[in-house]
Coordinates of C-alpha atoms in Angstrom, one line a residue:
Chain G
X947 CA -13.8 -111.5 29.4
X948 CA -10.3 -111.1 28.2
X949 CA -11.5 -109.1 25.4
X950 CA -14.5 -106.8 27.6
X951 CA -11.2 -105.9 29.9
X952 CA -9.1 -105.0 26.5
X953 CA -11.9 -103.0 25.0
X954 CA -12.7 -100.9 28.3
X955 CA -8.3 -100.6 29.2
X956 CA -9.0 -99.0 25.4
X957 CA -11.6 -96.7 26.3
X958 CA -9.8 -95.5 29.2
X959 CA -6.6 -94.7 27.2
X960 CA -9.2 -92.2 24.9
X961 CA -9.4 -88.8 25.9
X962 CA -13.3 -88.3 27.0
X963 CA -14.3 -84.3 25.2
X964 CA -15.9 -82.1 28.2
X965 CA -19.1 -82.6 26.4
X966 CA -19.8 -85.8 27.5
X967 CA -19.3 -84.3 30.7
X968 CA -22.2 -82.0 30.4
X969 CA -26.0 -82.5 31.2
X970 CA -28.2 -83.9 27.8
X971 CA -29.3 -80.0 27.7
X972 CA -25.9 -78.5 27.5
X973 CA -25.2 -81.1 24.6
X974 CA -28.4 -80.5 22.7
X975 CA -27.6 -76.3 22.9
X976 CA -24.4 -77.0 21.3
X977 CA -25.6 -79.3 19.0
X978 CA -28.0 -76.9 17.7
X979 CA -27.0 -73.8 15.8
X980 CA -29.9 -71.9 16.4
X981 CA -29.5 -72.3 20.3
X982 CA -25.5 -72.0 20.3
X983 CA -25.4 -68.7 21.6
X984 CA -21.2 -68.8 20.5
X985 CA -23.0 -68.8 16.6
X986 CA -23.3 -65.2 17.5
X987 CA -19.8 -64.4 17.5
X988 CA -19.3 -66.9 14.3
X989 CA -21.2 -64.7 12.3
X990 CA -19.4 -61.6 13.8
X991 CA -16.8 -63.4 12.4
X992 CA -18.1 -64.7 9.2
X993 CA -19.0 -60.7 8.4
X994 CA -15.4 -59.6 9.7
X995 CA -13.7 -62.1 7.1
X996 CA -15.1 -60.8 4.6
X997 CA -14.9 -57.0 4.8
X998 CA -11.5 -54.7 4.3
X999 CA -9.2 -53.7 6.4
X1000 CA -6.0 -51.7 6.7
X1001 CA -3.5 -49.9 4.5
X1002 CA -3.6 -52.6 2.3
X1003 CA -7.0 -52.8 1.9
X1004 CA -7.7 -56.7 1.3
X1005 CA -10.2 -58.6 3.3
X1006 CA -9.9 -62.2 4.7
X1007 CA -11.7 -63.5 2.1
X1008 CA -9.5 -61.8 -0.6
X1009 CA -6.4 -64.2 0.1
X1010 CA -8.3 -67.0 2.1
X1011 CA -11.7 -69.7 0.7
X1012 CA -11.5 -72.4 3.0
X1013 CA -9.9 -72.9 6.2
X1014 CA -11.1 -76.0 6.8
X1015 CA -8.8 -78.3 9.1
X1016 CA -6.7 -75.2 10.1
X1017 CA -7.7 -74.9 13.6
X1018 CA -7.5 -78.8 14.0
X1019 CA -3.3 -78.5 13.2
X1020 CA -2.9 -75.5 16.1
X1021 CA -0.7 -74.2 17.6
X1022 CA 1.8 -74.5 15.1
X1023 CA 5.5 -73.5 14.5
X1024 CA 5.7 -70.2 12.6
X1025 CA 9.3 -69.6 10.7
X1026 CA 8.6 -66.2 10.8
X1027 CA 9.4 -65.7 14.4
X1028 CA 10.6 -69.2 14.9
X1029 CA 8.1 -69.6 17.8
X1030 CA 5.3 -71.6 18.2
X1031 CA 2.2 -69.7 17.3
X1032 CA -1.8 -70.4 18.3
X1033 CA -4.7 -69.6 15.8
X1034 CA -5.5 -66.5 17.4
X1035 CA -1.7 -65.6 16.8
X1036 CA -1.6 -66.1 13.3
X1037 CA -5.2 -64.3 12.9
X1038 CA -3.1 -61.3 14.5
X1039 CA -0.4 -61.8 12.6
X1040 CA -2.5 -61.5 9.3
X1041 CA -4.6 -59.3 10.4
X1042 CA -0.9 -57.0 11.2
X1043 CA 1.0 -57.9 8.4
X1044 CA -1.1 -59.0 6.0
X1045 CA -3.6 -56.5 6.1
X1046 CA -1.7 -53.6 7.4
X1047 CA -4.2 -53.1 9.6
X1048 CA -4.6 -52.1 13.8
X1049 CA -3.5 -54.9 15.5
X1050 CA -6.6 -56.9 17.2
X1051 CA -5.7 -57.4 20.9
X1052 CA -5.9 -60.9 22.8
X1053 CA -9.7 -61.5 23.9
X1054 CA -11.0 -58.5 21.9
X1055 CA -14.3 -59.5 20.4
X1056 CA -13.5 -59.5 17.2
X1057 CA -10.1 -61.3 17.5
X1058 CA -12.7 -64.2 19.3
X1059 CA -15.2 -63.4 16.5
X1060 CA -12.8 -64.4 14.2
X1061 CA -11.2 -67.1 15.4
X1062 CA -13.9 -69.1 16.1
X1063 CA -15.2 -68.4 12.2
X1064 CA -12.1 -70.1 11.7
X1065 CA -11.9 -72.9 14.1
X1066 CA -15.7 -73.5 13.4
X1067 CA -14.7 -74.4 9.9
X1068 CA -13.0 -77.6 11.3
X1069 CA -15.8 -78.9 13.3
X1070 CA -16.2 -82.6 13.4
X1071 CA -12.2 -82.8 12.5
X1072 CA -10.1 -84.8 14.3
X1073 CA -7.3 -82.8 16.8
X1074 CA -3.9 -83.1 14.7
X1075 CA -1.1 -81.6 16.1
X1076 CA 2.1 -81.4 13.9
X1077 CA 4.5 -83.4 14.7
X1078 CA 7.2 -81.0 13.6
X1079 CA 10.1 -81.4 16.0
X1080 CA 10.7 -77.9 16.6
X1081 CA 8.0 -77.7 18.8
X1082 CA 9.3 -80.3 21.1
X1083 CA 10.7 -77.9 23.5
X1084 CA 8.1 -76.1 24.1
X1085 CA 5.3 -79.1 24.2
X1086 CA 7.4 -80.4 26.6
X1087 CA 7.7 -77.4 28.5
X1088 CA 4.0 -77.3 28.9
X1089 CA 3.9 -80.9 30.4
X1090 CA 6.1 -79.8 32.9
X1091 CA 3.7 -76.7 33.5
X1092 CA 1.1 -78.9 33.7
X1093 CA 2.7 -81.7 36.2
X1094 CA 3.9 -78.4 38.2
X1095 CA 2.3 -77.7 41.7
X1096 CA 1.0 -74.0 41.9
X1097 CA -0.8 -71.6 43.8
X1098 CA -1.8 -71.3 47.3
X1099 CA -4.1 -74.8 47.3
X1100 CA -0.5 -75.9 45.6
X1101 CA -2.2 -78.1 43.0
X1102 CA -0.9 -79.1 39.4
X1103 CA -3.4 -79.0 36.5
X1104 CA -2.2 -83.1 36.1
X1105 CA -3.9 -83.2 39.8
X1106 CA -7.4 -82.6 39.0
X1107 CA -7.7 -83.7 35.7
X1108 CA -5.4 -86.4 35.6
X1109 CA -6.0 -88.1 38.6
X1110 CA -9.3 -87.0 39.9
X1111 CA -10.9 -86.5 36.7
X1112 CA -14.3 -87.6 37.0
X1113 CA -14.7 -86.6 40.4
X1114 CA -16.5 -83.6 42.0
X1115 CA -14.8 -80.3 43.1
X1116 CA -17.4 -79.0 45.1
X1117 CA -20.5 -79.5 42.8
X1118 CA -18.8 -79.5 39.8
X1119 CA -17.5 -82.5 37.5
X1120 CA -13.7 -82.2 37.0
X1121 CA -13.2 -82.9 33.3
X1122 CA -10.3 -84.4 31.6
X1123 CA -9.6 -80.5 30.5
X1124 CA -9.2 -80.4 26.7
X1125 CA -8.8 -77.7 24.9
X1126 CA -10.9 -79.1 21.4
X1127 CA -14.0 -76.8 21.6
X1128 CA -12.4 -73.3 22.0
X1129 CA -13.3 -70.8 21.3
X1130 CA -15.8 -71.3 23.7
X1131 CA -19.3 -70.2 25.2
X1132 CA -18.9 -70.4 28.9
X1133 CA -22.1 -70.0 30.5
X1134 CA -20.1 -68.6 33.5
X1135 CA -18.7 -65.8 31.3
X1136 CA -22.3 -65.3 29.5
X1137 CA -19.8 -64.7 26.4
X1138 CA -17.3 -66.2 24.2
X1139 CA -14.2 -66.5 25.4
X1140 CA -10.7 -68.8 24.4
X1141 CA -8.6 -71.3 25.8
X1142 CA -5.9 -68.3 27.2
X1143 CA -9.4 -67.2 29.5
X1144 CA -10.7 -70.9 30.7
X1145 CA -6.2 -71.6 31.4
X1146 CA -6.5 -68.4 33.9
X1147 CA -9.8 -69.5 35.5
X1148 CA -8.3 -72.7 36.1
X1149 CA -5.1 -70.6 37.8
X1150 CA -7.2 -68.3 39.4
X1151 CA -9.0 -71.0 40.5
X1152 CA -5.9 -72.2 42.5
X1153 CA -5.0 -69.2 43.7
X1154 CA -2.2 -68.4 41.1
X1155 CA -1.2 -65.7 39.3
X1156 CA -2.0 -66.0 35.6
X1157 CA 0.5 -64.1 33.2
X1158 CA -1.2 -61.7 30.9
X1159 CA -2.9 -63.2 27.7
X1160 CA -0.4 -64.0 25.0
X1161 CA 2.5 -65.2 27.4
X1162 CA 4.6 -68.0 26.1
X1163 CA 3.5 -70.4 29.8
X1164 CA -0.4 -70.4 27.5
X1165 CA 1.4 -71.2 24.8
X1166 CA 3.3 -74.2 25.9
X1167 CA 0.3 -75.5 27.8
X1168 CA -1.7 -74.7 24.6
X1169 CA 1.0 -77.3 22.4
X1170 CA 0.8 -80.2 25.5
X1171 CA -3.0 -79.9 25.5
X1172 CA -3.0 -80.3 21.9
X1173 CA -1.1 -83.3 22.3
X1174 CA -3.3 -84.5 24.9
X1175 CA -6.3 -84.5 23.2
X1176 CA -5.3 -85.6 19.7
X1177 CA -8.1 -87.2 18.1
X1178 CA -10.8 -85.5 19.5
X1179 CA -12.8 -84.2 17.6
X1180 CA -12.8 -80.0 17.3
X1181 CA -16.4 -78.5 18.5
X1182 CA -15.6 -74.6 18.2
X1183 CA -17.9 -72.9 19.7
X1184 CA -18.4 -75.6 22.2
X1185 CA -20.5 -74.3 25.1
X1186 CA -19.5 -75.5 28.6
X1187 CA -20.8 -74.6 32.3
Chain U
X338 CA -2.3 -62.7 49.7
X339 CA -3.5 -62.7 53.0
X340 CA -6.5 -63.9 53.9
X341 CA -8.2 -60.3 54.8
X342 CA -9.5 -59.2 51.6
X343 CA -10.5 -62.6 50.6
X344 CA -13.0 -62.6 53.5
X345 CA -14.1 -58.9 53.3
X346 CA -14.8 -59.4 49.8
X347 CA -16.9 -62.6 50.5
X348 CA -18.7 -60.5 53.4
X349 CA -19.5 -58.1 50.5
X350 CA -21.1 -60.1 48.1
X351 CA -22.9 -61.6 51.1
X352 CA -24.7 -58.7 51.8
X353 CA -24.8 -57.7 48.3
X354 CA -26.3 -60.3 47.1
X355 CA -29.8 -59.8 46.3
X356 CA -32.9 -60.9 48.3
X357 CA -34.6 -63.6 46.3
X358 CA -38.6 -62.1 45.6
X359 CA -40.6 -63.1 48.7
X360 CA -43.7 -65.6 48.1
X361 CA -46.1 -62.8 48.4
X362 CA -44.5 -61.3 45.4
X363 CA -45.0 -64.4 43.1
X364 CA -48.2 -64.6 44.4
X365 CA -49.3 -60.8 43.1
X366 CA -47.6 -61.8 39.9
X367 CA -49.4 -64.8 39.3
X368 CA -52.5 -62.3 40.2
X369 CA -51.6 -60.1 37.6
X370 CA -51.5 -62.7 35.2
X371 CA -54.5 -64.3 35.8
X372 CA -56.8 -62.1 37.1
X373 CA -57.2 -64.1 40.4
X374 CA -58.9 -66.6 38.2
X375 CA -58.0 -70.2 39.6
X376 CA -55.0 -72.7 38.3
X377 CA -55.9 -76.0 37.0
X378 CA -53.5 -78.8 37.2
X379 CA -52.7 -80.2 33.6
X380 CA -52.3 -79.7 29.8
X381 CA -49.2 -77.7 30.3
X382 CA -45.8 -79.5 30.1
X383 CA -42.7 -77.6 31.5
X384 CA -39.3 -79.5 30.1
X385 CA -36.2 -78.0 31.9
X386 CA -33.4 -79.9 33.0
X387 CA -33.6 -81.3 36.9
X388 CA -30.1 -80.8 37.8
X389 CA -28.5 -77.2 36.2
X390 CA -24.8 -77.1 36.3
X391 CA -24.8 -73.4 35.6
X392 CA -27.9 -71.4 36.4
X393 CA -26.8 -68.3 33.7
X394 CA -28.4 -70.2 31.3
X395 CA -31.2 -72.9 31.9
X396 CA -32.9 -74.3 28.7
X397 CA -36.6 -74.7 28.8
X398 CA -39.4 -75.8 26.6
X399 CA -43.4 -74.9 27.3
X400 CA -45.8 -76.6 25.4
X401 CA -49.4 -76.7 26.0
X402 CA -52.1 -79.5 24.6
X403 CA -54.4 -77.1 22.9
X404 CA -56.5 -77.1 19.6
X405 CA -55.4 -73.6 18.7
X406 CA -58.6 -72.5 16.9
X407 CA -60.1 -69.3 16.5
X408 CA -62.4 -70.8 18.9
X409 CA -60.1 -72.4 21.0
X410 CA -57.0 -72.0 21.6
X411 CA -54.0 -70.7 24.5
X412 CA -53.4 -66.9 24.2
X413 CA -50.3 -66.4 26.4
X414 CA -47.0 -68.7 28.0
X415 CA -46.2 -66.9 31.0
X416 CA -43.1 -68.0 33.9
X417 CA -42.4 -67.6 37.5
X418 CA -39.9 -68.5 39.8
X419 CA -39.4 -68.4 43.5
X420 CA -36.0 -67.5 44.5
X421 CA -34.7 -65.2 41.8
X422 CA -34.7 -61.7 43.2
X423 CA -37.9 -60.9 40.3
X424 CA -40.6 -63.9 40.4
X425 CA -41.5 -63.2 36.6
X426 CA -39.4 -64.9 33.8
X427 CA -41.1 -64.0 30.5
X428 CA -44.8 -63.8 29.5
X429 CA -45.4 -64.9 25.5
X430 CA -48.6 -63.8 24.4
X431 CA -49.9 -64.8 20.9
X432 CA -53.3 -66.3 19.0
X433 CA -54.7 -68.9 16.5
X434 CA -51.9 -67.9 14.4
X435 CA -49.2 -69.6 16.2
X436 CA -50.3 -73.1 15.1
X437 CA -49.1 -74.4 18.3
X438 CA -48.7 -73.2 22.0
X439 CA -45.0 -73.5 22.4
X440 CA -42.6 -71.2 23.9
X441 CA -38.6 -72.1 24.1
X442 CA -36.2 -70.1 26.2
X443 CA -33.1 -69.7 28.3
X444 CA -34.0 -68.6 31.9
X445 CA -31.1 -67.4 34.9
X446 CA -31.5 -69.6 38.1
X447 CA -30.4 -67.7 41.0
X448 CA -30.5 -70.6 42.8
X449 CA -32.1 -74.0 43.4
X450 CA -36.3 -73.4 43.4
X451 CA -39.7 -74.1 41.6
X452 CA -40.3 -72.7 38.4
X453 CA -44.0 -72.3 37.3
X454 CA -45.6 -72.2 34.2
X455 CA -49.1 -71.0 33.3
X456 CA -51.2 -71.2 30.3
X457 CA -53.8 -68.8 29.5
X458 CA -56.8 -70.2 27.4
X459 CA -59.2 -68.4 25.0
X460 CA -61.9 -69.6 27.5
X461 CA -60.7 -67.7 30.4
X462 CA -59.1 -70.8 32.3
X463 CA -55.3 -71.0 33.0
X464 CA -53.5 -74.2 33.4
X465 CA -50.0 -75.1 35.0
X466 CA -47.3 -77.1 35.9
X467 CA -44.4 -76.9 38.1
X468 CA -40.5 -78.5 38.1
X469 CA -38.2 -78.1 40.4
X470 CA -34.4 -77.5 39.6
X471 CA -31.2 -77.9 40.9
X472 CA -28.4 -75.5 40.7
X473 CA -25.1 -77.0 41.3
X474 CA -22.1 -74.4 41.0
X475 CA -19.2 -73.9 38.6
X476 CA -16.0 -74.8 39.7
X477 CA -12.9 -71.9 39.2
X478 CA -14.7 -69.4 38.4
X479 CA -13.5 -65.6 37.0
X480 CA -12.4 -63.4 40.0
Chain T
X1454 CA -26.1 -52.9 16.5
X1455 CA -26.5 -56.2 17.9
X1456 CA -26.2 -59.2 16.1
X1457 CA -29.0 -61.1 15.5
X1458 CA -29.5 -65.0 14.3
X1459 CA -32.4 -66.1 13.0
X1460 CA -33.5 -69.5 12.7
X1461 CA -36.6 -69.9 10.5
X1462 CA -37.5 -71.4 6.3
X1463 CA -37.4 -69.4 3.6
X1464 CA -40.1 -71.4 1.9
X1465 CA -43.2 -73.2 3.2
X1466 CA -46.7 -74.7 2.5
X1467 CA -49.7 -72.7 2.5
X1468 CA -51.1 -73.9 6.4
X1469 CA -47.9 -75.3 7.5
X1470 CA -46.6 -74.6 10.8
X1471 CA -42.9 -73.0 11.1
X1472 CA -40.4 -72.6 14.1
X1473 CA -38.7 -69.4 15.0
X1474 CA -35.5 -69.3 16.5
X1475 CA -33.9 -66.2 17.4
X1476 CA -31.1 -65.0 18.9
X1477 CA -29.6 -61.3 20.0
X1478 CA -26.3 -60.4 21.6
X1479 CA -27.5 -58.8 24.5
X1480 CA -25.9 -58.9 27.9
X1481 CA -29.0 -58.9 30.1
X1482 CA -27.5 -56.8 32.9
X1483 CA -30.1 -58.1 35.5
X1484 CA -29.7 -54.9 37.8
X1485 CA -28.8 -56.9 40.6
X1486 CA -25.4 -58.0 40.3
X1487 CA -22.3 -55.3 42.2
X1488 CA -19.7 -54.1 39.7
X1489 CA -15.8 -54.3 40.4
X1490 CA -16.2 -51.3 42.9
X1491 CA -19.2 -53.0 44.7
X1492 CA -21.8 -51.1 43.7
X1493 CA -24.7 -52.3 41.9
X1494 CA -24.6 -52.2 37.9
X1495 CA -27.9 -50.7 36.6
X1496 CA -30.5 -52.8 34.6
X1497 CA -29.9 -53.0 30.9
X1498 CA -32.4 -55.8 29.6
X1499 CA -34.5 -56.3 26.8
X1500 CA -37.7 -56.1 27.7
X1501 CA -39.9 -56.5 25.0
X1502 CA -39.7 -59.1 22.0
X1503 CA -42.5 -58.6 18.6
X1504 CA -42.6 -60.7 15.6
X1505 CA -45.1 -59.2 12.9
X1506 CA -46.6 -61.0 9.6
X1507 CA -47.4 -58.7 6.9
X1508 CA -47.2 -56.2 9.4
X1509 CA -49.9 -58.3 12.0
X1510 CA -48.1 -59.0 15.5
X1511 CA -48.3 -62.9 15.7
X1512 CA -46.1 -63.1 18.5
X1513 CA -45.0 -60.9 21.6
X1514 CA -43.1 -61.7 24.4
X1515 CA -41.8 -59.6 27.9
X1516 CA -38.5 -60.5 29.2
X1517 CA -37.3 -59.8 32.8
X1518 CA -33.7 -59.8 34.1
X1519 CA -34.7 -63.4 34.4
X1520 CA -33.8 -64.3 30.7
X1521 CA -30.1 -65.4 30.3
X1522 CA -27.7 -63.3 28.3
X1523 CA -27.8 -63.0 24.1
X1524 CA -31.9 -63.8 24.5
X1525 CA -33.0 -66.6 22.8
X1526 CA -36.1 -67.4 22.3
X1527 CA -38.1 -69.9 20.3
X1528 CA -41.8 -70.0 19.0
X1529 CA -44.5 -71.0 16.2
X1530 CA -46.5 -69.6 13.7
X1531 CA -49.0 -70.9 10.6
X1532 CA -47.7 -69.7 7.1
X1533 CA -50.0 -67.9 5.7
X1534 CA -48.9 -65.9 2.6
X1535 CA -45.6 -64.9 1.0
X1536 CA -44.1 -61.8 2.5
X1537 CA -42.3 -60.3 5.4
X1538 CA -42.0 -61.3 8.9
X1539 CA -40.6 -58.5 11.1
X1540 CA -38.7 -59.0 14.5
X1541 CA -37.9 -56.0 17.0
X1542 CA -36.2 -56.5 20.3
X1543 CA -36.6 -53.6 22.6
X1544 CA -35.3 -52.4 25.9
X1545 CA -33.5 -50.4 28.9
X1546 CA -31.3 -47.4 27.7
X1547 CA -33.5 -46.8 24.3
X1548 CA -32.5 -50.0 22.7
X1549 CA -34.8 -51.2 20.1
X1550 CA -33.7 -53.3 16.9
X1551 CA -35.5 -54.6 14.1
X1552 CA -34.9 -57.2 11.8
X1553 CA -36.9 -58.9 8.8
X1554 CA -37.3 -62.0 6.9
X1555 CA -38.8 -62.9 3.4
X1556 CA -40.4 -66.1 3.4
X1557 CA -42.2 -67.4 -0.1
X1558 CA -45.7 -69.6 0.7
X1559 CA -47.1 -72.4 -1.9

């Protein structure tokens, strides 16, 4: 008995991905790459890597084999601008610098298409997020953005899916909210879309104002998710309701 | 915000929101599918999930028991559904050739309702089944 | 043009039955659903869906704006002989794709 009690306080302490959250179905058509609608954007992605771009004229594929475990070890702290930086931020960044090309905005489909080419590569891969102390601040900044009461239902992101995780808001199943399987194919969106688009649903969903895509609030919340759900395993393109 | 727009804008998609196709309409589609002929229960198997927790995209499998000889076999899948504003879904039409009388897909459910599937044999009969579904709604959605 | 995933083997027995999966980015504007200015966004749907053999249809399907988003669809067919299948998606606003496949038969 002693030990059943231990083994379930364990289970609890686990985070639980949103997929186990979802019907058989919705697991199955994520499961399977020929149903995965987000494989479309993959191989956007995988053609996008591989073709050149800009003044400098190098491709992806010309500097970069693998990428395996990248997305897994996101957001990380870039020197360069001695920020934290997301996956999609370094893409931009390579894409800017790197290739000398036109810079790719936030949510633009092939910024998506690429980054889940990328994060696809560390499927299965455990959530590892660096423990590099100058990104502290900020991870702890996005704790406090997520304990902090906001919009005009004046409800913190910790008070749905902390607390009432598991529960129904309306019809729906309040997951823990992890942010392993992004980019992601939302059925609501009938598209791919990233973790910046499901943060502002949530904020909208409140009745906040969301600041615009690339704002330093995603990015802290993006490092304390992280955090969160170390261990899970990444599922780019996951596909959620 | 005030509350104002919030409502108006509800009003709007209320009366926006399209009129689901009336049972007389999947009744004339169903004729023009079958010719009038008469549904038998059985053969046909409809997998869908009960409960949908998005209806933008509904996975389904039809499969129908059938030999699929040049003699005998099912020459056409077709779909319908009660409550979306169109009562057809998608009508598959193939031969012998297939090997099998399958058809996977992923339908939009505007709404809790019946879907229908037929199966038109080589013999001029037409088989069905039925499953109802359940649309529950997604929480924080874009706006 | 759209892109396309196809799900089938490049290499089967002579009488063997194979599965087709296929998948186009499409966004299946039903025709029924009011823009940001509330007015109804017209129809652009596929509407037709062929897969050919060695240039014999073996499959055809009709969509309606009852078909989700990026179509997928999923069928069957007997392999026959080495060659080509063919796949063309058309639809609303002269849209009309076609894709093919080589598949080798022992």
């Amino acid at each position: 008995m002693r030990w059943l009690l231990l083994l379930l306080g364990m289970a609890a302490a686990q985070p639980r991905s949103g997929t186990q959250d979802m019907s058989r179905e919705l697991q199955a058509m994520q499961a399977d790459d020929s149903a995965n609608p987000g494989m479309l954007w993959m191989q956007e992605g995988e053609a996008l890597f591989q073709r050149r771009e800009g003044l400098a004229g190098k491709a992806c594929a010309d500097c970069h084999a693998s990428l395996a475990g990248v997305a897994a070890r996101y957001p990380a702290w870039d020197p360069a601008t001695a920020a934290p930086i997301d996956l999609a931020g370094r893409i931009q960044q390579c894409r800017a610098e790197r290739q000398q090309a036109a810079p790719l905005p936030r949510e633009s489909e092939p910024l998506l298409a690429l980054t889940v080419f990328v994060a696809r590569q560390s499927r299965g891969m455990a959530l590892a997020p660096p423990a590099d102390p100058r990104l502290a601040p900020a991870r702890a900044r996005g704790e406090a953005l997520f304990r902090q009461r906001r919009g005009q239902l004046n409800l913190s992101c910790a008070q749905c899916h902390e607390e009432r995780a598991g529960l129904r808001l309306g019809s729906a199943l309040i997951p823990e909210g992890h942010a392993n399987g992004y980019p992601q194919y939302r059925l609501e969106w009938q598209a791919l879309g990233s973790l910046q688009r499901r943060l502002r649903n949530c904020m909208v969903g409140v009745r906040a104002t969301a600041p615009a895509y690339g704002a330093a609030e995603y990015l802290e919340l993006e490092l304390f998710l992280a955090q969160r759900g170390a261990g899970l395993p990444v599922e780019a393109p996951a596909v959620r309701p | 915000m005030n509350r104002r727009p919030l409502l108006a804008g509800a009003l709007l998609a209320l009366t926006l929101r399209p009129a689901a196709a009336t049972p007389e309409d999947e009744a004339a589609a169903l004729r023009a599918f079958t010719g009038g002929a008469a549904l038998r229960e059985g053969r046909v198997a409809l997998d869908i999930p009960p409960l949908v927790e998005n209806g933008n995209t509904v996975p389904l499998k039809v499969t129908v028991q059938s030999p699929m000889t040049a003699a005998d076999h099912c020459t056409a899948i077709a779909l319908f559904n009660e409550k979306n504003p169109q009562p057809q879904v998608i009508t598959a039409r193939f031969g012998p050739r297939a090997g099998r009388a399958e058809l996977a897909t992923h339908m939009r459910l505007a709404t809790s309702q019946k879907i229908l599937a037929v199966a038109a044999m080589s013999d001029g009969s037409f088989w069905s089944t039925s499953a109802e579904v359940i649309v529950t709604l997604a929480a924080c959605i874009e706006s | 043009m759209a892109r396309v995933l196809l799900n089938l083997p490049r290499s089967a027995a002579k009488g063997a039955v194979i599965e087709i999966r296929t998948l186009i980015m499409h966004p299946m504007e039903s025709g029924f659903r009011p823009g940001m200015n509330g007015s109804i966004l017209p129809r652009d749907i596929i509407t037709r869906f062929r897969c050919s053999y060695n240039g014999e249809e073996v499959f055809r399907a009709e969509l309606s704006p009852a078909i989700a988003a990026n179509p997928f669809i999923s069928f069957t067919t007997v392999a026959t002989e080495s060659g080509t299948l063919s796949f063309t998606w058309e639809g609303d606003n002269d849209f009309r794709q076609t894709e093919t496949r080589d598949i080798a038969v022992t």
